Amino acid sequence: MNTLILAGSIILIIVSLSMFMYQFMKAESNKERVVMAIAFFTEPLDVWSSLFYLGLLGFVYAIVFM
């Protein structure tokens, strides 16, 4: 069961970071990129950052209780 949680959390982390990078590369100015990077790691209500933190939480849970 922990292996499934670990695999799912890694998939969530990869998907959320790849979607963030896609949006990051579409940004037109450097100022917009800085704001996006800060918002991704500090605003937990954004969809992709929520998936990132959910994946991170699952990863820690699977490692600690393995």
XYZ file of C-alpha atoms in Angstrom:
66
model
C 0.000 0.000 0.000
C 2.818 2.412 0.821
C 4.383 1.701 -2.560
C 1.153 2.755 -4.247
C 1.011 5.948 -2.175
C 4.660 6.656 -2.974
C 4.139 6.126 -6.711
C 0.993 8.263 -6.740
C 2.655 11.072 -4.848
C 5.631 11.075 -7.213
C 3.236 11.242 -10.168
C 1.391 14.181 -8.572
C 4.658 16.021 -7.965
C 5.861 15.452 -11.529
C 2.552 16.494 -13.111
C 2.234 19.645 -11.015
C 5.839 20.707 -11.639
C 5.561 20.036 -15.376
C 2.382 22.115 -15.644
C 4.055 24.881 -13.651
C 7.045 24.801 -16.001
C 4.710 24.946 -19.017
C 3.012 28.062 -17.629
C 6.394 29.463 -16.591
C 7.755 29.169 -20.137
C 4.646 30.850 -21.573
C 5.174 33.942 -19.393
C 6.120 36.977 -21.388
C 8.272 38.934 -18.947
C 10.805 38.094 -16.267
C 8.750 39.987 -13.693
C 5.772 37.738 -14.432
C 7.959 34.640 -14.063
C 9.204 35.748 -10.645
C 5.661 36.366 -9.449
C 4.555 32.966 -10.759
C 7.410 31.176 -8.999
C 6.720 32.880 -5.685
C 2.979 32.241 -5.977
C 3.491 28.553 -6.791
C 5.356 27.839 -3.575
C 3.472 30.202 -1.255
C -0.164 30.085 -2.391
C -1.680 26.699 -1.525
C -5.049 27.475 -3.144
C -3.705 27.334 -6.690
C -4.570 24.073 -8.451
C -1.051 23.013 -9.404
C 0.553 24.023 -6.125
C -2.194 22.141 -4.262
C -1.350 19.011 -6.229
C 2.331 19.595 -5.525
C 1.791 19.867 -1.769
C -0.582 16.886 -1.793
C 2.071 14.838 -3.581
C 4.738 16.053 -1.178
C 2.557 15.128 1.787
C 1.920 11.661 0.347
C 5.627 11.213 -0.331
C 6.556 12.082 3.249
C 3.772 9.845 4.588
C 4.940 6.889 2.479
C 8.582 7.367 3.513
C 7.871 7.806 7.232
C 5.428 4.921 7.593
C 7.171 2.482 5.267
